[in-house]
PDB file of C-alpha atoms in Angstrom:
ATOM      1  CA  UNK A   1       9.082  15.073  10.734  1.00  0.00           C
ATOM      2  CA  UNK A   2       5.676  15.162   9.115  1.00  0.00           C
ATOM      3  CA  UNK A   3       6.494  12.147   6.907  1.00  0.00           C
ATOM      4  CA  UNK A   4       4.206  12.033   3.873  1.00  0.00           C
ATOM      5  CA  UNK A   5       1.396  14.566   3.639  1.00  0.00           C
ATOM      6  CA  UNK A   6      -1.397  14.837   1.093  1.00  0.00           C
ATOM      7  CA  UNK A   7      -3.754  17.636   0.170  1.00  0.00           C
ATOM      8  CA  UNK A   8      -6.680  17.842  -0.046  1.00  0.00           C
ATOM      9  CA  UNK A   9      -8.125  15.231   2.308  1.00  0.00           C
ATOM     10  CA  UNK A  10     -11.473  15.095   0.525  1.00  0.00           C
ATOM     11  CA  UNK A  11     -12.839  16.463  -2.719  1.00  0.00           C
ATOM     12  CA  UNK A  12     -16.029  16.234  -4.746  1.00  0.00           C
ATOM     13  CA  UNK A  13     -15.814  16.816  -8.485  1.00  0.00           C
ATOM     14  CA  UNK A  14     -18.300  16.872 -11.305  1.00  0.00           C
ATOM     15  CA  UNK A  15     -17.628  14.770 -14.382  1.00  0.00           C
ATOM     16  CA  UNK A  16     -15.254  16.603 -16.697  1.00  0.00           C
ATOM     17  CA  UNK A  17     -13.677  18.820 -14.054  1.00  0.00           C
ATOM     18  CA  UNK A  18      -9.967  18.789 -13.398  1.00  0.00           C
ATOM     19  CA  UNK A  19      -7.940  18.806 -10.207  1.00  0.00           C
ATOM     20  CA  UNK A  20      -4.468  18.249  -8.808  1.00  0.00           C
ATOM     21  CA  UNK A  21      -3.574  16.192  -5.767  1.00  0.00           C
ATOM     22  CA  UNK A  22      -0.426  17.222  -3.951  1.00  0.00           C
ATOM     23  CA  UNK A  23       1.940  14.900  -2.117  1.00  0.00           C
ATOM     24  CA  UNK A  24       4.885  16.098  -0.071  1.00  0.00           C
ATOM     25  CA  UNK A  25       7.541  14.146   1.840  1.00  0.00           C
ATOM     26  CA  UNK A  26      10.244  15.403   4.176  1.00  0.00           C
ATOM     27  CA  UNK A  27      12.334  12.223   4.382  1.00  0.00           C
ATOM     28  CA  UNK A  28      14.554  13.036   1.385  1.00  0.00           C
ATOM     29  CA  UNK A  29      13.288   9.920  -0.411  1.00  0.00           C
ATOM     30  CA  UNK A  30      14.140   9.393  -4.052  1.00  0.00           C
ATOM     31  CA  UNK A  31      11.138   7.254  -4.938  1.00  0.00           C
ATOM     32  CA  UNK A  32       7.532   8.413  -4.840  1.00  0.00           C
ATOM     33  CA  UNK A  33       4.335   6.647  -5.842  1.00  0.00           C
ATOM     34  CA  UNK A  34       0.666   7.304  -6.435  1.00  0.00           C
ATOM     35  CA  UNK A  35      -1.850   4.508  -5.724  1.00  0.00           C
ATOM     36  CA  UNK A  36      -5.578   4.192  -5.792  1.00  0.00           C
ATOM     37  CA  UNK A  37      -7.541   1.953  -3.433  1.00  0.00           C
ATOM     38  CA  UNK A  38     -10.993   0.663  -4.298  1.00  0.00           C
ATOM     39  CA  UNK A  39     -13.254  -1.487  -2.110  1.00  0.00           C
ATOM     40  CA  UNK A  40     -12.387  -5.182  -2.119  1.00  0.00           C
ATOM     41  CA  UNK A  41      -9.245  -4.681  -4.181  1.00  0.00           C
ATOM     42  CA  UNK A  42      -5.571  -4.321  -3.482  1.00  0.00           C
ATOM     43  CA  UNK A  43      -3.815  -1.016  -4.009  1.00  0.00           C
ATOM     44  CA  UNK A  44      -3.046  -0.303  -7.631  1.00  0.00           C
ATOM     45  CA  UNK A  45      -0.081   1.760  -8.785  1.00  0.00           C
ATOM     46  CA  UNK A  46      -0.985   4.712 -11.004  1.00  0.00           C
ATOM     47  CA  UNK A  47       2.359   6.421 -11.608  1.00  0.00           C
ATOM     48  CA  UNK A  48       5.695   6.529  -9.861  1.00  0.00           C
ATOM     49  CA  UNK A  49       8.907   8.538  -9.854  1.00  0.00           C
ATOM     50  CA  UNK A  50      12.485   7.412  -9.258  1.00  0.00           C
ATOM     51  CA  UNK A  51      13.819  10.913  -8.763  1.00  0.00           C
ATOM     52  CA  UNK A  52      13.338  14.599  -9.365  1.00  0.00           C
ATOM     53  CA  UNK A  53      12.255  15.276 -12.927  1.00  0.00           C
ATOM     54  CA  UNK A  54      11.390  11.644 -13.729  1.00  0.00           C
ATOM     55  CA  UNK A  55       8.042   9.890 -13.888  1.00  0.00           C
ATOM     56  CA  UNK A  56       6.807   6.542 -15.171  1.00  0.00           C
ATOM     57  CA  UNK A  57       3.512   4.733 -15.697  1.00  0.00           C
ATOM     58  CA  UNK A  58       2.261   2.127 -13.289  1.00  0.00           C
ATOM     59  CA  UNK A  59      -0.509  -0.413 -13.567  1.00  0.00           C
ATOM     60  CA  UNK A  60      -3.468   1.960 -14.141  1.00  0.00           C
ATOM     61  CA  UNK A  61      -2.159   5.264 -15.585  1.00  0.00           C
ATOM     62  CA  UNK A  62      -4.982   6.144 -17.988  1.00  0.00           C
ATOM     63  CA  UNK A  63      -6.744   9.414 -17.161  1.00  0.00           C
ATOM     64  CA  UNK A  64      -3.955  10.624 -14.855  1.00  0.00           C
ATOM     65  CA  UNK A  65      -0.806  12.679 -15.263  1.00  0.00           C
ATOM     66  CA  UNK A  66       1.984  13.369 -12.791  1.00  0.00           C
ATOM     67  CA  UNK A  67       4.894  15.722 -12.284  1.00  0.00           C
ATOM     68  CA  UNK A  68       7.919  15.715  -9.981  1.00  0.00           C
ATOM     69  CA  UNK A  69       9.494  19.137 -10.350  1.00  0.00           C
ATOM     70  CA  UNK A  70      10.932  19.076  -6.839  1.00  0.00           C
ATOM     71  CA  UNK A  71      12.312  16.049  -5.010  1.00  0.00           C
ATOM     72  CA  UNK A  72       9.946  16.458  -2.098  1.00  0.00           C
ATOM     73  CA  UNK A  73       6.736  16.897  -4.133  1.00  0.00           C
ATOM     74  CA  UNK A  74       4.787  14.568  -6.400  1.00  0.00           C
ATOM     75  CA  UNK A  75       1.644  15.885  -8.069  1.00  0.00           C
ATOM     76  CA  UNK A  76      -1.187  13.786  -9.497  1.00  0.00           C
ATOM     77  CA  UNK A  77      -3.486  15.443 -12.020  1.00  0.00           C
ATOM     78  CA  UNK A  78      -6.884  14.490 -13.341  1.00  0.00           C
ATOM     79  CA  UNK A  79      -7.539  16.422 -16.539  1.00  0.00           C
ATOM     80  CA  UNK A  80     -11.164  15.382 -17.050  1.00  0.00           C
ATOM     81  CA  UNK A  81     -12.578  13.503 -14.093  1.00  0.00           C
ATOM     82  CA  UNK A  82     -14.828  10.484 -14.636  1.00  0.00           C
ATOM     83  CA  UNK A  83     -17.031   8.607 -12.127  1.00  0.00           C
ATOM     84  CA  UNK A  84     -14.670   5.613 -12.477  1.00  0.00           C
ATOM     85  CA  UNK A  85     -11.991   7.723 -10.810  1.00  0.00           C
ATOM     86  CA  UNK A  86     -13.974   7.841  -7.581  1.00  0.00           C
ATOM     87  CA  UNK A  87     -11.520   6.279  -5.168  1.00  0.00           C
ATOM     88  CA  UNK A  88      -9.124   6.851  -2.302  1.00  0.00           C
ATOM     89  CA  UNK A  89      -5.732   8.019  -3.509  1.00  0.00           C
ATOM     90  CA  UNK A  90      -2.566   7.324  -1.564  1.00  0.00           C
ATOM     91  CA  UNK A  91       0.865   8.752  -2.046  1.00  0.00           C
ATOM     92  CA  UNK A  92       3.932   6.889  -0.801  1.00  0.00           C
ATOM     93  CA  UNK A  93       7.676   7.335  -0.761  1.00  0.00           C
ATOM     94  CA  UNK A  94      10.731   5.159  -0.203  1.00  0.00           C
ATOM     95  CA  UNK A  95      14.489   5.599  -0.052  1.00  0.00           C
ATOM     96  CA  UNK A  96      15.181   2.711  -2.408  1.00  0.00           C
ATOM     97  CA  UNK A  97      12.950   0.690  -4.713  1.00  0.00           C
ATOM     98  CA  UNK A  98      12.939  -2.396  -2.505  1.00  0.00           C
ATOM     99  CA  UNK A  99      12.741  -0.609   0.811  1.00  0.00           C
ATOM    100  CA  UNK A 100       9.672   0.089   2.908  1.00  0.00           C
ATOM    101  CA  UNK A 101       7.164   2.502   1.427  1.00  0.00           C
ATOM    102  CA  UNK A 102       5.782   5.185   3.715  1.00  0.00           C
ATOM    103  CA  UNK A 103       2.243   6.286   3.005  1.00  0.00           C
ATOM    104  CA  UNK A 104       0.325   9.512   3.347  1.00  0.00           C
ATOM    105  CA  UNK A 105      -3.146   9.692   4.939  1.00  0.00           C
ATOM    106  CA  UNK A 106      -4.969   9.534   1.601  1.00  0.00           C
ATOM    107  CA  UNK A 107      -7.305  11.730  -0.432  1.00  0.00           C
ATOM    108  CA  UNK A 108     -10.925  10.686  -0.859  1.00  0.00           C
ATOM    109  CA  UNK A 109     -12.221  11.712  -4.264  1.00  0.00           C
ATOM    110  CA  UNK A 110     -15.854  11.506  -5.320  1.00  0.00           C
ATOM    111  CA  UNK A 111     -16.693  12.181  -8.970  1.00  0.00           C
ATOM    112  CA  UNK A 112     -20.360  12.784  -9.675  1.00  0.00           C
TER     113      UNK A 112
ATOM    114  CA  UNK B   1      -0.550 -14.444 -13.374  1.00  0.00           C
ATOM    115  CA  UNK B   2       0.965 -12.591 -10.423  1.00  0.00           C
ATOM    116  CA  UNK B   3      -1.526 -12.737  -7.577  1.00  0.00           C
ATOM    117  CA  UNK B   4      -1.701 -12.407  -3.819  1.00  0.00           C
ATOM    118  CA  UNK B   5      -4.610 -14.080  -2.057  1.00  0.00           C
ATOM    119  CA  UNK B   6      -5.427 -13.495   1.587  1.00  0.00           C
ATOM    120  CA  UNK B   7      -7.662 -15.382   3.971  1.00  0.00           C
ATOM    121  CA  UNK B   8      -9.899 -14.962   5.723  1.00  0.00           C
ATOM    122  CA  UNK B   9     -11.510 -11.856   4.223  1.00  0.00           C
ATOM    123  CA  UNK B  10     -12.603 -10.820   7.677  1.00  0.00           C
ATOM    124  CA  UNK B  11     -12.150 -12.060  11.216  1.00  0.00           C
ATOM    125  CA  UNK B  12     -13.652 -11.168  14.573  1.00  0.00           C
ATOM    126  CA  UNK B  13     -11.906 -12.204  17.784  1.00  0.00           C
ATOM    127  CA  UNK B  14     -12.076 -11.278  21.445  1.00  0.00           C
ATOM    128  CA  UNK B  15      -9.520  -8.985  23.007  1.00  0.00           C
ATOM    129  CA  UNK B  16      -6.583 -10.918  24.408  1.00  0.00           C
ATOM    130  CA  UNK B  17      -6.913 -13.825  21.979  1.00  0.00           C
ATOM    131  CA  UNK B  18      -4.352 -14.777  19.336  1.00  0.00           C
ATOM    132  CA  UNK B  19      -5.024 -15.021  15.619  1.00  0.00           C
ATOM    133  CA  UNK B  20      -3.273 -15.956  12.401  1.00  0.00           C
ATOM    134  CA  UNK B  21      -3.836 -14.425   8.990  1.00  0.00           C
ATOM    135  CA  UNK B  22      -2.862 -16.220   5.800  1.00  0.00           C
ATOM    136  CA  UNK B  23      -1.322 -15.100   2.522  1.00  0.00           C
ATOM    137  CA  UNK B  24      -0.724 -17.216  -0.595  1.00  0.00           C
ATOM    138  CA  UNK B  25       1.050 -15.804  -3.599  1.00  0.00           C
ATOM    139  CA  UNK B  26       1.913 -16.776  -7.141  1.00  0.00           C
ATOM    140  CA  UNK B  27       4.309 -13.894  -7.796  1.00  0.00           C
ATOM    141  CA  UNK B  28       7.458 -14.812  -9.670  1.00  0.00           C
ATOM    142  CA  UNK B  29      10.306 -14.107  -9.539  1.00  0.00           C
ATOM    143  CA  UNK B  30      10.033 -13.361  -5.852  1.00  0.00           C
ATOM    144  CA  UNK B  31      11.931 -10.557  -4.170  1.00  0.00           C
ATOM    145  CA  UNK B  32      10.374  -9.887  -0.789  1.00  0.00           C
ATOM    146  CA  UNK B  33       7.105 -10.111   1.110  1.00  0.00           C
ATOM    147  CA  UNK B  34       5.661  -7.354   3.250  1.00  0.00           C
ATOM    148  CA  UNK B  35       2.854  -7.061   5.726  1.00  0.00           C
ATOM    149  CA  UNK B  36       1.125  -3.735   6.186  1.00  0.00           C
ATOM    150  CA  UNK B  37      -1.458  -2.607   8.738  1.00  0.00           C
ATOM    151  CA  UNK B  38      -4.106  -0.168   7.582  1.00  0.00           C
ATOM    152  CA  UNK B  39      -6.366   1.533  10.100  1.00  0.00           C
ATOM    153  CA  UNK B  40      -9.734   2.713   8.805  1.00  0.00           C
ATOM    154  CA  UNK B  41      -9.342   6.013   6.963  1.00  0.00           C
ATOM    155  CA  UNK B  42      -5.536   5.958   7.159  1.00  0.00           C
ATOM    156  CA  UNK B  43      -2.658   4.973   4.925  1.00  0.00           C
ATOM    157  CA  UNK B  44      -0.951   1.567   5.245  1.00  0.00           C
ATOM    158  CA  UNK B  45       1.880   1.243   7.764  1.00  0.00           C
ATOM    159  CA  UNK B  46       4.652  -1.307   7.334  1.00  0.00           C
ATOM    160  CA  UNK B  47       4.865  -4.135   9.895  1.00  0.00           C
ATOM    161  CA  UNK B  48       7.500  -6.447   8.412  1.00  0.00           C
ATOM    162  CA  UNK B  49       9.449  -7.069   5.244  1.00  0.00           C
ATOM    163  CA  UNK B  50      11.029 -10.479   4.557  1.00  0.00           C
ATOM    164  CA  UNK B  51      13.381 -11.635   1.850  1.00  0.00           C
ATOM    165  CA  UNK B  52      13.682 -15.139   0.405  1.00  0.00           C
ATOM    166  CA  UNK B  53      16.119 -16.296   3.086  1.00  0.00           C
ATOM    167  CA  UNK B  54      14.058 -15.170   6.078  1.00  0.00           C
ATOM    168  CA  UNK B  55      11.553 -17.592   7.623  1.00  0.00           C
ATOM    169  CA  UNK B  56      10.350 -15.504  10.540  1.00  0.00           C
ATOM    170  CA  UNK B  57      10.290 -11.849  11.468  1.00  0.00           C
ATOM    171  CA  UNK B  58       8.769 -10.220  14.513  1.00  0.00           C
ATOM    172  CA  UNK B  59       7.610  -6.718  15.303  1.00  0.00           C
ATOM    173  CA  UNK B  60       6.339  -6.605  18.858  1.00  0.00           C
ATOM    174  CA  UNK B  61       3.228  -8.779  19.087  1.00  0.00           C
ATOM    175  CA  UNK B  62       3.258  -9.351  15.326  1.00  0.00           C
ATOM    176  CA  UNK B  63       5.169 -12.334  13.923  1.00  0.00           C
ATOM    177  CA  UNK B  64       5.331 -13.019  10.204  1.00  0.00           C
ATOM    178  CA  UNK B  65       6.438 -16.311   8.703  1.00  0.00           C
ATOM    179  CA  UNK B  66       7.425 -17.095   5.142  1.00  0.00           C
ATOM    180  CA  UNK B  67       7.621 -20.419   3.333  1.00  0.00           C
ATOM    181  CA  UNK B  68       9.095 -19.589  -0.055  1.00  0.00           C
ATOM    182  CA  UNK B  69       8.793 -23.193  -1.233  1.00  0.00           C
ATOM    183  CA  UNK B  70       5.018 -23.317  -0.820  1.00  0.00           C
ATOM    184  CA  UNK B  71       4.654 -19.569  -1.472  1.00  0.00           C
ATOM    185  CA  UNK B  72       2.782 -18.991   1.746  1.00  0.00           C
ATOM    186  CA  UNK B  73       3.073 -16.449   4.514  1.00  0.00           C
ATOM    187  CA  UNK B  74       1.233 -15.919   7.761  1.00  0.00           C
ATOM    188  CA  UNK B  75       0.905 -13.075  10.220  1.00  0.00           C
ATOM    189  CA  UNK B  76       0.375 -14.109  13.824  1.00  0.00           C
ATOM    190  CA  UNK B  77      -0.938 -11.578  16.325  1.00  0.00           C
ATOM    191  CA  UNK B  78      -0.411 -12.419  19.983  1.00  0.00           C
ATOM    192  CA  UNK B  79      -2.581 -11.187  22.867  1.00  0.00           C
ATOM    193  CA  UNK B  80      -4.722  -8.984  20.631  1.00  0.00           C
ATOM    194  CA  UNK B  81      -5.638  -5.451  21.666  1.00  0.00           C
ATOM    195  CA  UNK B  82      -8.494  -3.207  20.562  1.00  0.00           C
ATOM    196  CA  UNK B  83      -5.966  -1.119  18.617  1.00  0.00           C
ATOM    197  CA  UNK B  84      -5.200  -4.148  16.446  1.00  0.00           C
ATOM    198  CA  UNK B  85      -8.559  -3.664  14.726  1.00  0.00           C
ATOM    199  CA  UNK B  86      -7.523  -2.849  11.161  1.00  0.00           C
ATOM    200  CA  UNK B  87      -6.984  -4.325   7.724  1.00  0.00           C
ATOM    201  CA  UNK B  88      -3.811  -6.361   7.283  1.00  0.00           C
ATOM    202  CA  UNK B  89      -2.403  -6.422   3.809  1.00  0.00           C
ATOM    203  CA  UNK B  90       0.098  -8.871   2.327  1.00  0.00           C
ATOM    204  CA  UNK B  91       2.282  -7.436  -0.437  1.00  0.00           C
ATOM    205  CA  UNK B  92       4.784  -9.268  -2.635  1.00  0.00           C
ATOM    206  CA  UNK B  93       7.550  -7.605  -4.630  1.00  0.00           C
ATOM    207  CA  UNK B  94       8.776  -9.028  -7.911  1.00  0.00           C
ATOM    208  CA  UNK B  95      12.506  -9.401  -8.378  1.00  0.00           C
ATOM    209  CA  UNK B  96      12.584  -8.296 -12.001  1.00  0.00           C
ATOM    210  CA  UNK B  97      10.650  -5.073 -11.422  1.00  0.00           C
ATOM    211  CA  UNK B  98      11.936  -2.574  -8.964  1.00  0.00           C
ATOM    212  CA  UNK B  99       8.701  -0.845  -8.592  1.00  0.00           C
ATOM    213  CA  UNK B 100       5.882  -3.303  -8.931  1.00  0.00           C
ATOM    214  CA  UNK B 101       4.328  -4.487  -5.713  1.00  0.00           C
ATOM    215  CA  UNK B 102       1.491  -7.006  -5.926  1.00  0.00           C
ATOM    216  CA  UNK B 103      -1.031  -6.116  -3.243  1.00  0.00           C
ATOM    217  CA  UNK B 104      -3.487  -8.466  -1.603  1.00  0.00           C
ATOM    218  CA  UNK B 105      -7.006  -7.255  -0.856  1.00  0.00           C
ATOM    219  CA  UNK B 106      -6.398  -7.527   2.879  1.00  0.00           C
ATOM    220  CA  UNK B 107      -7.956  -9.224   5.893  1.00  0.00           C
ATOM    221  CA  UNK B 108     -10.237  -7.037   7.980  1.00  0.00           C
ATOM    222  CA  UNK B 109      -9.661  -7.836  11.654  1.00  0.00           C
ATOM    223  CA  UNK B 110     -12.070  -6.715  14.356  1.00  0.00           C
ATOM    224  CA  UNK B 111     -11.141  -7.053  18.010  1.00  0.00           C
ATOM    225  CA  UNK B 112     -14.097  -7.080  20.396  1.00  0.00           C
ATOM    226  CA  UNK B 113     -13.799  -6.247  24.105  1.00  0.00           C
TER     227      UNK B 113
END
């Protein structure tokens, strides 16, 4: 099992550009999450999904959109990137809400 | 305000020594407390998860304790190895929100040979 995978691993964007980050899991988990991690801070939840076709806002959703068209995939979109979105983005999944979350390797995003 | 505070921010110890990392939280209502290990450039990996009724939980050389009355937790690492160099993150889950985890900023541990 590959677990949770993320693509791309690293990306540089110019302000105003758009991009999509892809997360895939092969553990048949219902719940999927997108986090961002900034230096000196704890992980912050951007959006999450409790099942195929459902999404919900987390702690810091502004500037991001998500879609969960297939159970195994969770996409994070940036419509118009801003320098404040420079961060490391992690995707995670879990079988139940209170169970252990399994994380992907992360995507490093630099917005110039 | 729901918060998770960890100390120290960073710690350097010699290989083979033991160490203890601290976590204080003000999250309420409490559901469970988790410790994650995050290697540099990697995603967090779960070490332990403890509910209200659990005082101690071990995972190999890692032992987590929980005092729900004082809202404190510790992670004890025994006979440290170079591979233990990482950030250790304390995470608390609220009982009234299935999806909100309150993440600490982590303790960066460096093991020197």
